[in-house]
Amino acid sequence: MINRQQMRVAAIHDLSGFGRCSLAVIMPVLSAMGIQCCPVPTAVLSTHTGGFEDIVIKDMTDYISPALEQYKKLGIGFDAVYSGFLASTEQIDHCLEFFSYYKNSLKVVDTVMGDHGKPYRTCTPELCRRMGELVDVADVITPNLTEAAILLGEKYPPELTAGTVKSWLARLCERVRVAVITGVPLADGVNANVGFDREKGGFWRVDCDYVPASYPGTGDIFASVLTGGLLRGDSLPIAMERATVFTQTVIKNTYSYGLEPRNGVMFEPYLGRLYDDPPCGFKRF
Ligand code: PXL
């Protein structure tokens, strides 16, 4: 019954019905990479929280621990446990239970807290503070610039020099093996995703083309492709490049059609590309 032919990921994220974010993008992305995704919903929402009114939200805080208990009884293993948007501070404890039970799995924490210099309306100061407890047990974290600033207690910066980025990555990697910060405006005028692997060494940057629009769910897509790549044996720079190329392609596709940003990104036609050979446009810096 418990098939181990394929990689399997427990994805502890919310399910937003409209707007293409969280599990609505994480599941198809991991599936397209040949990885089984087992959703553990933290909340069910009618839409994401980026610009809608009258959102229907069902908090799933009571669901996560009993689901874990059943998986333990069934002996279901996971190659990775991957957490994201959390609906309550208690869910930090439930994620910690998952991470501690599956201690040999790759532990990926997408530190979903905010964007554009501000916390999301659902992310309380207590939740922001306790997100650090997940970082402390994670192998890989994928904050955007806003979240990296929150984690490090820094002000949200308009841009960063290469030296400052390296020191932010090194400080995050005192707590985790791999940190990738997305959407970093570097002082040379280029936006980049930057990463550091404490065990293998090396600071990596993958540059992004500028697109004058911002869409929800792109951080979830990036972190999912990165996780899938690392599980399939990519090095960090290859996984970062794979995730950046895919995310950027679907952003450009969406922008070209002038889609209203609350729709999220039109990623479906590109899922087949996730089976492609690894790209190699990364740089050491
Ligand atoms: O993509 C992050 C995210 C996840 N879940 C919900 C959100 C957002 C971003 O807006 O609203 C419900």
PDB file of C-alpha atoms and ligand atoms in Angstrom:
ATOM      1  CA  MET A   1       0.000   0.000   0.000  1.00  0.00           C
ATOM      2  CA  ILE A   2       2.761   2.451   0.894  1.00  0.00           C
ATOM      3  CA  ASN A   3       4.436   2.847  -2.485  1.00  0.00           C
ATOM      4  CA  ARG A   4       8.067   3.977  -2.279  1.00  0.00           C
ATOM      5  CA  GLN A   5       8.839   4.010  -6.011  1.00  0.00           C
ATOM      6  CA  GLN A   6       8.417   7.764  -6.148  1.00  0.00           C
ATOM      7  CA  MET A   7       9.635  10.624  -3.988  1.00  0.00           C
ATOM      8  CA  ARG A   8       6.954  11.828  -1.608  1.00  0.00           C
ATOM      9  CA  VAL A   9       6.537  15.260   0.010  1.00  0.00           C
ATOM     10  CA  ALA A  10       4.253  16.339   2.859  1.00  0.00           C
ATOM     11  CA  ALA A  11       3.225  19.895   1.922  1.00  0.00           C
ATOM     12  CA  ILE A  12       1.920  21.846   4.924  1.00  0.00           C
ATOM     13  CA  HIS A  13       0.380  24.905   3.244  1.00  0.00           C
ATOM     14  CA  ASP A  14      -3.033  26.484   2.748  1.00  0.00           C
ATOM     15  CA  LEU A  15      -5.398  25.707  -0.097  1.00  0.00           C
ATOM     16  CA  SER A  16      -6.713  28.882  -1.723  1.00  0.00           C
ATOM     17  CA  GLY A  17      -9.535  28.217  -4.172  1.00  0.00           C
ATOM     18  CA  PHE A  18      -9.012  31.165  -6.515  1.00  0.00           C
ATOM     19  CA  GLY A  19      -5.825  33.006  -7.374  1.00  0.00           C
ATOM     20  CA  ARG A  20      -3.218  30.294  -7.984  1.00  0.00           C
ATOM     21  CA  CYS A  21      -1.128  30.211  -4.857  1.00  0.00           C
ATOM     22  CA  SER A  22      -0.023  27.734  -2.192  1.00  0.00           C
ATOM     23  CA  LEU A  23      -1.316  24.153  -2.661  1.00  0.00           C
ATOM     24  CA  ALA A  24      -3.108  25.095  -5.890  1.00  0.00           C
ATOM     25  CA  VAL A  25       0.324  25.603  -7.479  1.00  0.00           C
ATOM     26  CA  ILE A  26       2.531  23.448  -5.235  1.00  0.00           C
ATOM     27  CA  MET A  27       0.702  20.206  -6.038  1.00  0.00           C
ATOM     28  CA  PRO A  28       0.811  20.502  -9.845  1.00  0.00           C
ATOM     29  CA  VAL A  29       4.439  21.680  -9.803  1.00  0.00           C
ATOM     30  CA  LEU A  30       5.676  18.759  -7.695  1.00  0.00           C
ATOM     31  CA  SER A  31       3.517  16.293  -9.657  1.00  0.00           C
ATOM     32  CA  ALA A  32       4.986  17.576 -12.929  1.00  0.00           C
ATOM     33  CA  MET A  33       8.449  16.915 -11.497  1.00  0.00           C
ATOM     34  CA  GLY A  34       7.439  13.292 -10.867  1.00  0.00           C
ATOM     35  CA  ILE A  35       7.107  13.753  -7.117  1.00  0.00           C
ATOM     36  CA  GLN A  36       4.074  12.710  -5.089  1.00  0.00           C
ATOM     37  CA  CYS A  37       2.692  15.646  -3.119  1.00  0.00           C
ATOM     38  CA  CYS A  38       0.594  14.868  -0.032  1.00  0.00           C
ATOM     39  CA  PRO A  39      -1.211  18.070   0.972  1.00  0.00           C
ATOM     40  CA  VAL A  40      -1.617  18.888   4.655  1.00  0.00           C
ATOM     41  CA  PRO A  41      -3.866  21.968   4.502  1.00  0.00           C
ATOM     42  CA  THR A  42      -3.317  24.631   7.155  1.00  0.00           C
ATOM     43  CA  ALA A  43      -6.441  26.501   6.041  1.00  0.00           C
ATOM     44  CA  VAL A  44      -8.920  26.445   3.204  1.00  0.00           C
ATOM     45  CA  LEU A  45      -9.648  29.879   1.728  1.00  0.00           C
ATOM     46  CA  SER A  46     -12.024  30.870  -1.035  1.00  0.00           C
ATOM     47  CA  THR A  47      -9.318  33.163  -2.481  1.00  0.00           C
ATOM     48  CA  HIS A  48      -5.831  34.244  -1.457  1.00  0.00           C
ATOM     49  CA  THR A  49      -5.581  37.340   0.720  1.00  0.00           C
ATOM     50  CA  GLY A  50      -3.976  39.631  -1.861  1.00  0.00           C
ATOM     51  CA  GLY A  51      -6.706  42.152  -2.645  1.00  0.00           C
ATOM     52  CA  PHE A  52     -10.050  40.355  -2.182  1.00  0.00           C
ATOM     53  CA  GLU A  53     -12.911  41.113   0.235  1.00  0.00           C
ATOM     54  CA  ASP A  54     -15.321  38.682   1.970  1.00  0.00           C
ATOM     55  CA  ILE A  55     -12.826  35.810   1.925  1.00  0.00           C
ATOM     56  CA  VAL A  56     -14.195  32.577   3.423  1.00  0.00           C
ATOM     57  CA  ILE A  57     -11.528  31.009   5.658  1.00  0.00           C
ATOM     58  CA  LYS A  58     -11.660  27.604   7.351  1.00  0.00           C
ATOM     59  CA  ASP A  59      -8.801  27.262   9.801  1.00  0.00           C
ATOM     60  CA  MET A  60      -7.399  23.691   9.827  1.00  0.00           C
ATOM     61  CA  THR A  61      -5.371  23.950  13.034  1.00  0.00           C
ATOM     62  CA  ASP A  62      -7.209  20.926  14.505  1.00  0.00           C
ATOM     63  CA  TYR A  63      -6.420  18.799  11.482  1.00  0.00           C
ATOM     64  CA  ILE A  64      -2.612  18.714  11.271  1.00  0.00           C
ATOM     65  CA  SER A  65      -1.624  16.695  14.376  1.00  0.00           C
ATOM     66  CA  PRO A  66      -4.284  13.981  13.913  1.00  0.00           C
ATOM     67  CA  ALA A  67      -3.242  13.645  10.254  1.00  0.00           C
ATOM     68  CA  LEU A  68       0.373  13.175  11.397  1.00  0.00           C
ATOM     69  CA  GLU A  69      -0.759  10.525  13.903  1.00  0.00           C
ATOM     70  CA  GLN A  70      -2.451   8.554  11.132  1.00  0.00           C
ATOM     71  CA  TYR A  71       0.629   8.786   8.888  1.00  0.00           C
ATOM     72  CA  LYS A  72       2.793   7.517  11.760  1.00  0.00           C
ATOM     73  CA  LYS A  73       0.449   4.551  12.335  1.00  0.00           C
ATOM     74  CA  LEU A  74       0.450   3.716   8.636  1.00  0.00           C
ATOM     75  CA  GLY A  75       4.237   4.019   8.445  1.00  0.00           C
ATOM     76  CA  ILE A  76       4.026   6.566   5.634  1.00  0.00           C
ATOM     77  CA  GLY A  77       7.440   8.104   4.955  1.00  0.00           C
ATOM     78  CA  PHE A  78       8.226  11.425   3.307  1.00  0.00           C
ATOM     79  CA  ASP A  79      11.391  12.418   1.450  1.00  0.00           C
ATOM     80  CA  ALA A  80      10.673  16.025   2.349  1.00  0.00           C
ATOM     81  CA  VAL A  81       8.448  17.926   4.737  1.00  0.00           C
ATOM     82  CA  TYR A  82       7.755  21.360   3.277  1.00  0.00           C
ATOM     83  CA  SER A  83       5.876  24.039   5.216  1.00  0.00           C
ATOM     84  CA  GLY A  84       4.519  27.396   4.078  1.00  0.00           C
ATOM     85  CA  PHE A  85       1.549  29.661   4.870  1.00  0.00           C
ATOM     86  CA  LEU A  86       0.324  29.042   8.425  1.00  0.00           C
ATOM     87  CA  ALA A  87      -3.037  30.164   9.763  1.00  0.00           C
ATOM     88  CA  SER A  88      -2.279  30.243  13.508  1.00  0.00           C
ATOM     89  CA  THR A  89       0.686  30.227  15.890  1.00  0.00           C
ATOM     90  CA  GLU A  90      -0.331  26.756  17.146  1.00  0.00           C
ATOM     91  CA  GLN A  91       0.439  25.476  13.660  1.00  0.00           C
ATOM     92  CA  ILE A  92       4.114  26.256  14.347  1.00  0.00           C
ATOM     93  CA  ASP A  93       3.974  23.521  17.019  1.00  0.00           C
ATOM     94  CA  HIS A  94       2.274  21.143  14.584  1.00  0.00           C
ATOM     95  CA  CYS A  95       4.943  21.755  11.939  1.00  0.00           C
ATOM     96  CA  LEU A  96       7.614  21.189  14.596  1.00  0.00           C
ATOM     97  CA  GLU A  97       5.954  17.810  15.360  1.00  0.00           C
ATOM     98  CA  PHE A  98       6.119  16.883  11.663  1.00  0.00           C
ATOM     99  CA  PHE A  99       9.753  17.984  11.349  1.00  0.00           C
ATOM    100  CA  SER A 100      10.807  16.177  14.497  1.00  0.00           C
ATOM    101  CA  TYR A 101       9.070  12.909  13.548  1.00  0.00           C
ATOM    102  CA  TYR A 102      10.477  12.931  10.002  1.00  0.00           C
ATOM    103  CA  LYS A 103      13.950  13.927  11.136  1.00  0.00           C
ATOM    104  CA  ASN A 104      15.731  12.314   8.177  1.00  0.00           C
ATOM    105  CA  SER A 105      13.537  14.034   5.570  1.00  0.00           C
ATOM    106  CA  LEU A 106      14.620  17.204   3.810  1.00  0.00           C
ATOM    107  CA  LYS A 107      13.051  19.965   5.913  1.00  0.00           C
ATOM    108  CA  VAL A 108      12.031  22.912   3.768  1.00  0.00           C
ATOM    109  CA  VAL A 109      10.502  26.002   5.365  1.00  0.00           C
ATOM    110  CA  ASP A 110       9.055  28.627   3.078  1.00  0.00           C
ATOM    111  CA  THR A 111       8.865  31.420   5.644  1.00  0.00           C
ATOM    112  CA  VAL A 112       5.624  32.893   4.279  1.00  0.00           C
ATOM    113  CA  MET A 113       5.086  36.121   6.247  1.00  0.00           C
ATOM    114  CA  GLY A 114       4.825  39.054   3.854  1.00  0.00           C
ATOM    115  CA  ASP A 115       5.950  40.832   0.717  1.00  0.00           C
ATOM    116  CA  HIS A 116       6.879  44.314  -0.533  1.00  0.00           C
ATOM    117  CA  GLY A 117       8.196  45.283   2.909  1.00  0.00           C
ATOM    118  CA  LYS A 118       4.975  44.449   4.803  1.00  0.00           C
ATOM    119  CA  PRO A 119       3.597  41.398   6.640  1.00  0.00           C
ATOM    120  CA  TYR A 120       0.482  39.738   5.122  1.00  0.00           C
ATOM    121  CA  ARG A 121      -2.716  40.699   6.959  1.00  0.00           C
ATOM    122  CA  THR A 122      -2.965  37.143   8.378  1.00  0.00           C
ATOM    123  CA  CYS A 123       0.595  37.167   9.758  1.00  0.00           C
ATOM    124  CA  THR A 124       0.522  38.414  13.349  1.00  0.00           C
ATOM    125  CA  PRO A 125       3.680  39.687  15.117  1.00  0.00           C
ATOM    126  CA  GLU A 126       3.569  36.487  17.229  1.00  0.00           C
ATOM    127  CA  LEU A 127       3.477  34.305  14.107  1.00  0.00           C
ATOM    128  CA  CYS A 128       6.392  36.278  12.607  1.00  0.00           C
ATOM    129  CA  ARG A 129       8.365  35.799  15.816  1.00  0.00           C
ATOM    130  CA  ARG A 130       7.644  32.077  16.072  1.00  0.00           C
ATOM    131  CA  MET A 131       8.478  31.435  12.393  1.00  0.00           C
ATOM    132  CA  GLY A 132      12.086  31.586  13.659  1.00  0.00           C
ATOM    133  CA  GLU A 133      11.467  28.304  15.523  1.00  0.00           C
ATOM    134  CA  LEU A 134      10.801  26.575  12.198  1.00  0.00           C
ATOM    135  CA  VAL A 135      13.899  28.170  10.693  1.00  0.00           C
ATOM    136  CA  ASP A 136      15.932  26.686  13.547  1.00  0.00           C
ATOM    137  CA  VAL A 137      14.977  23.120  12.545  1.00  0.00           C
ATOM    138  CA  ALA A 138      14.948  23.619   8.748  1.00  0.00           C
ATOM    139  CA  ASP A 139      17.539  22.433   6.228  1.00  0.00           C
ATOM    140  CA  VAL A 140      16.396  24.854   3.528  1.00  0.00           C
ATOM    141  CA  ILE A 141      14.595  28.204   3.807  1.00  0.00           C
ATOM    142  CA  THR A 142      13.282  30.391   0.986  1.00  0.00           C
ATOM    143  CA  PRO A 143      12.427  33.851   2.340  1.00  0.00           C
ATOM    144  CA  ASN A 144      11.708  36.729   0.005  1.00  0.00           C
ATOM    145  CA  LEU A 145      13.504  39.983   0.824  1.00  0.00           C
ATOM    146  CA  THR A 146      10.727  41.135   3.204  1.00  0.00           C
ATOM    147  CA  GLU A 147      10.851  37.849   5.101  1.00  0.00           C
ATOM    148  CA  ALA A 148      14.654  37.765   5.220  1.00  0.00           C
ATOM    149  CA  ALA A 149      14.601  41.272   6.755  1.00  0.00           C
ATOM    150  CA  ILE A 150      12.014  40.147   9.359  1.00  0.00           C
ATOM    151  CA  LEU A 151      14.039  37.026  10.231  1.00  0.00           C
ATOM    152  CA  LEU A 152      17.227  39.039  10.655  1.00  0.00           C
ATOM    153  CA  GLY A 153      15.603  41.981  12.459  1.00  0.00           C
ATOM    154  CA  GLU A 154      16.739  44.321   9.677  1.00  0.00           C
ATOM    155  CA  LYS A 155      14.880  47.197   7.978  1.00  0.00           C
ATOM    156  CA  TYR A 156      13.448  46.385   4.522  1.00  0.00           C
ATOM    157  CA  PRO A 157      16.147  47.794   2.226  1.00  0.00           C
ATOM    158  CA  PRO A 158      15.575  49.521  -1.143  1.00  0.00           C
ATOM    159  CA  GLU A 159      18.601  47.647  -2.509  1.00  0.00           C
ATOM    160  CA  LEU A 160      21.525  45.575  -1.243  1.00  0.00           C
ATOM    161  CA  THR A 161      25.198  45.480  -2.131  1.00  0.00           C
ATOM    162  CA  ALA A 162      26.712  42.080  -2.924  1.00  0.00           C
ATOM    163  CA  GLY A 163      28.631  42.293   0.365  1.00  0.00           C
ATOM    164  CA  THR A 164      25.474  42.886   2.424  1.00  0.00           C
ATOM    165  CA  VAL A 165      23.611  40.075   0.648  1.00  0.00           C
ATOM    166  CA  LYS A 166      26.448  37.686   1.437  1.00  0.00           C
ATOM    167  CA  SER A 167      26.389  38.692   5.079  1.00  0.00           C
ATOM    168  CA  TRP A 168      22.572  38.239   5.244  1.00  0.00           C
ATOM    169  CA  LEU A 169      22.906  34.773   3.668  1.00  0.00           C
ATOM    170  CA  ALA A 170      25.762  33.836   5.998  1.00  0.00           C
ATOM    171  CA  ARG A 171      23.740  34.964   9.033  1.00  0.00           C
ATOM    172  CA  LEU A 172      20.718  32.910   7.915  1.00  0.00           C
ATOM    173  CA  CYS A 173      23.023  29.945   7.319  1.00  0.00           C
ATOM    174  CA  GLU A 174      24.160  30.022  10.947  1.00  0.00           C
ATOM    175  CA  ARG A 175      20.695  28.469  11.467  1.00  0.00           C
ATOM    176  CA  VAL A 176      20.107  26.402   8.286  1.00  0.00           C
ATOM    177  CA  ARG A 177      22.184  24.573   5.690  1.00  0.00           C
ATOM    178  CA  VAL A 178      20.711  26.341   2.659  1.00  0.00           C
ATOM    179  CA  ALA A 179      19.155  29.804   2.451  1.00  0.00           C
ATOM    180  CA  VAL A 180      17.756  31.268  -0.762  1.00  0.00           C
ATOM    181  CA  ILE A 181      16.501  34.864  -0.729  1.00  0.00           C
ATOM    182  CA  THR A 182      14.189  35.708  -3.616  1.00  0.00           C
ATOM    183  CA  GLY A 183      13.624  39.028  -5.350  1.00  0.00           C
ATOM    184  CA  VAL A 184      16.727  40.860  -4.164  1.00  0.00           C
ATOM    185  CA  PRO A 185      17.343  44.269  -5.792  1.00  0.00           C
ATOM    186  CA  LEU A 186      21.132  44.327  -6.024  1.00  0.00           C
ATOM    187  CA  ALA A 187      23.062  47.576  -6.070  1.00  0.00           C
ATOM    188  CA  ASP A 188      24.174  46.860  -9.680  1.00  0.00           C
ATOM    189  CA  GLY A 189      20.534  47.472 -10.717  1.00  0.00           C
ATOM    190  CA  VAL A 190      19.659  43.798 -11.311  1.00  0.00           C
ATOM    191  CA  ASN A 191      17.048  41.788  -9.430  1.00  0.00           C
ATOM    192  CA  ALA A 192      18.325  38.362  -8.451  1.00  0.00           C
ATOM    193  CA  ASN A 193      17.572  35.267  -6.449  1.00  0.00           C
ATOM    194  CA  VAL A 194      20.571  34.588  -4.221  1.00  0.00           C
ATOM    195  CA  GLY A 195      21.570  31.532  -2.231  1.00  0.00           C
ATOM    196  CA  PHE A 196      24.198  29.986  -0.017  1.00  0.00           C
ATOM    197  CA  ASP A 197      24.891  26.356   0.851  1.00  0.00           C
ATOM    198  CA  ARG A 198      26.789  26.227   4.121  1.00  0.00           C
ATOM    199  CA  GLU A 199      28.056  22.668   3.638  1.00  0.00           C
ATOM    200  CA  LYS A 200      29.054  22.881  -0.022  1.00  0.00           C
ATOM    201  CA  GLY A 201      30.113  26.544   0.149  1.00  0.00           C
ATOM    202  CA  GLY A 202      29.605  29.200  -2.496  1.00  0.00           C
ATOM    203  CA  PHE A 203      27.313  32.169  -2.835  1.00  0.00           C
ATOM    204  CA  TRP A 204      25.117  31.915  -5.927  1.00  0.00           C
ATOM    205  CA  ARG A 205      23.003  34.431  -7.803  1.00  0.00           C
ATOM    206  CA  VAL A 206      20.543  33.885 -10.611  1.00  0.00           C
ATOM    207  CA  ASP A 207      19.533  37.149 -12.270  1.00  0.00           C
ATOM    208  CA  CYS A 208      15.903  37.866 -13.171  1.00  0.00           C
ATOM    209  CA  ASP A 209      14.619  39.989 -16.053  1.00  0.00           C
ATOM    210  CA  TYR A 210      12.609  42.986 -14.878  1.00  0.00           C
ATOM    211  CA  VAL A 211       8.817  42.632 -15.349  1.00  0.00           C
ATOM    212  CA  PRO A 212       6.790  45.628 -14.109  1.00  0.00           C
ATOM    213  CA  ALA A 213       4.124  43.569 -12.317  1.00  0.00           C
ATOM    214  CA  SER A 214       3.862  41.394  -9.227  1.00  0.00           C
ATOM    215  CA  TYR A 215       1.730  38.251  -8.912  1.00  0.00           C
ATOM    216  CA  PRO A 216       0.754  36.160  -5.888  1.00  0.00           C
ATOM    217  CA  GLY A 217       1.927  32.555  -5.752  1.00  0.00           C
ATOM    218  CA  THR A 218       5.237  33.098  -7.532  1.00  0.00           C
ATOM    219  CA  GLY A 219       7.163  32.497  -4.282  1.00  0.00           C
ATOM    220  CA  ASP A 220       5.278  29.205  -3.860  1.00  0.00           C
ATOM    221  CA  ILE A 221       6.127  28.163  -7.417  1.00  0.00           C
ATOM    222  CA  PHE A 222       9.791  29.092  -6.952  1.00  0.00           C
ATOM    223  CA  ALA A 223      10.119  27.225  -3.633  1.00  0.00           C
ATOM    224  CA  SER A 224       8.338  24.142  -5.025  1.00  0.00           C
ATOM    225  CA  VAL A 225      10.540  23.861  -8.125  1.00  0.00           C
ATOM    226  CA  LEU A 226      13.596  24.417  -5.904  1.00  0.00           C
ATOM    227  CA  THR A 227      12.444  21.676  -3.516  1.00  0.00           C
ATOM    228  CA  GLY A 228      11.693  19.283  -6.371  1.00  0.00           C
ATOM    229  CA  GLY A 229      15.088  19.992  -7.933  1.00  0.00           C
ATOM    230  CA  LEU A 230      16.981  19.421  -4.683  1.00  0.00           C
ATOM    231  CA  LEU A 231      15.066  16.153  -4.131  1.00  0.00           C
ATOM    232  CA  ARG A 232      15.959  15.003  -7.642  1.00  0.00           C
ATOM    233  CA  GLY A 233      19.643  15.621  -6.924  1.00  0.00           C
ATOM    234  CA  ASP A 234      20.227  19.113  -8.339  1.00  0.00           C
ATOM    235  CA  SER A 235      23.050  21.129  -6.833  1.00  0.00           C
ATOM    236  CA  LEU A 236      21.830  24.363  -5.216  1.00  0.00           C
ATOM    237  CA  PRO A 237      22.732  26.607  -8.190  1.00  0.00           C
ATOM    238  CA  ILE A 238      21.079  24.225 -10.662  1.00  0.00           C
ATOM    239  CA  ALA A 239      17.916  24.043  -8.521  1.00  0.00           C
ATOM    240  CA  MET A 240      17.913  27.850  -8.167  1.00  0.00           C
ATOM    241  CA  GLU A 241      18.335  28.288 -11.906  1.00  0.00           C
ATOM    242  CA  ARG A 242      15.593  25.760 -12.687  1.00  0.00           C
ATOM    243  CA  ALA A 243      13.208  27.494 -10.256  1.00  0.00           C
ATOM    244  CA  THR A 244      14.063  30.987 -11.509  1.00  0.00           C
ATOM    245  CA  VAL A 245      13.704  30.109 -15.206  1.00  0.00           C
ATOM    246  CA  PHE A 246      10.329  28.426 -14.678  1.00  0.00           C
ATOM    247  CA  THR A 247       8.964  31.216 -12.452  1.00  0.00           C
ATOM    248  CA  GLN A 248      10.189  33.930 -14.779  1.00  0.00           C
ATOM    249  CA  THR A 249       8.737  32.206 -17.848  1.00  0.00           C
ATOM    250  CA  VAL A 250       5.265  31.940 -16.317  1.00  0.00           C
ATOM    251  CA  ILE A 251       5.436  35.539 -15.077  1.00  0.00           C
ATOM    252  CA  LYS A 252       6.314  36.773 -18.586  1.00  0.00           C
ATOM    253  CA  ASN A 253       3.534  34.657 -20.109  1.00  0.00           C
ATOM    254  CA  THR A 254       1.026  36.161 -17.682  1.00  0.00           C
ATOM    255  CA  TYR A 255       2.289  39.708 -18.213  1.00  0.00           C
ATOM    256  CA  SER A 256       2.101  39.313 -22.002  1.00  0.00           C
ATOM    257  CA  TYR A 257      -1.645  38.633 -21.760  1.00  0.00           C
ATOM    258  CA  GLY A 258      -2.180  41.575 -19.387  1.00  0.00           C
ATOM    259  CA  LEU A 259      -3.814  39.339 -16.807  1.00  0.00           C
ATOM    260  CA  GLU A 260      -5.064  41.108 -13.696  1.00  0.00           C
ATOM    261  CA  PRO A 261      -2.439  40.173 -11.018  1.00  0.00           C
ATOM    262  CA  ARG A 262      -4.984  38.755  -8.540  1.00  0.00           C
ATOM    263  CA  ASN A 263      -5.469  35.812 -10.961  1.00  0.00           C
ATOM    264  CA  GLY A 264      -1.947  34.644 -10.191  1.00  0.00           C
ATOM    265  CA  VAL A 265       0.294  33.338 -12.968  1.00  0.00           C
ATOM    266  CA  MET A 266      -0.662  31.296 -16.030  1.00  0.00           C
ATOM    267  CA  PHE A 267       1.693  28.423 -15.278  1.00  0.00           C
ATOM    268  CA  GLU A 268      -0.355  25.462 -16.511  1.00  0.00           C
ATOM    269  CA  PRO A 269       0.867  25.407 -20.151  1.00  0.00           C
ATOM    270  CA  TYR A 270       4.495  25.270 -18.955  1.00  0.00           C
ATOM    271  CA  LEU A 271       4.304  22.385 -16.489  1.00  0.00           C
ATOM    272  CA  GLY A 272       5.741  19.948 -19.045  1.00  0.00           C
ATOM    273  CA  ARG A 273       9.004  21.926 -19.006  1.00  0.00           C
ATOM    274  CA  LEU A 274       9.671  20.846 -15.457  1.00  0.00           C
ATOM    275  CA  TYR A 275      10.806  17.495 -16.862  1.00  0.00           C
ATOM    276  CA  ASP A 276      13.501  19.219 -18.972  1.00  0.00           C
ATOM    277  CA  ASP A 277      17.247  18.885 -18.550  1.00  0.00           C
ATOM    278  CA  PRO A 278      18.803  21.212 -16.004  1.00  0.00           C
ATOM    279  CA  PRO A 279      19.577  24.726 -17.197  1.00  0.00           C
ATOM    280  CA  CYS A 280      22.898  26.387 -16.340  1.00  0.00           C
ATOM    281  CA  GLY A 281      22.794  30.184 -16.307  1.00  0.00           C
ATOM    282  CA  PHE A 282      23.809  30.718 -12.694  1.00  0.00           C
ATOM    283  CA  LYS A 283      26.848  32.712 -11.549  1.00  0.00           C
ATOM    284  CA  ARG A 284      29.117  32.559  -8.552  1.00  0.00           C
ATOM    285  CA  PHE A 285      29.494  35.919  -6.845  1.00  0.00           C
TER     286      PHE A 285
HETATM  287  O1  PXL B   1       1.699  32.919  -1.808  1.00  0.00           O
HETATM  288  C1  PXL B   1       1.667  33.185  -0.459  1.00  0.00           C
HETATM  289  C2  PXL B   1       0.269  33.092   0.078  1.00  0.00           C
HETATM  290  C3  PXL B   1      -0.173  31.893   0.559  1.00  0.00           C
HETATM  291  N1  PXL B   1      -1.422  31.750   1.053  1.00  0.00           N
HETATM  292  C4  PXL B   1      -2.284  32.786   1.078  1.00  0.00           C
HETATM  293  C5  PXL B   1      -1.897  34.025   0.603  1.00  0.00           C
HETATM  294  C6  PXL B   1      -0.590  34.192   0.088  1.00  0.00           C
HETATM  295  C7  PXL B   1      -0.171  35.488  -0.443  1.00  0.00           C
HETATM  296  O2  PXL B   1      -0.925  36.416  -0.585  1.00  0.00           O
HETATM  297  O3  PXL B   1      -2.772  35.032   0.619  1.00  0.00           O
HETATM  298  C8  PXL B   1      -3.667  32.580   1.617  1.00  0.00           C
END
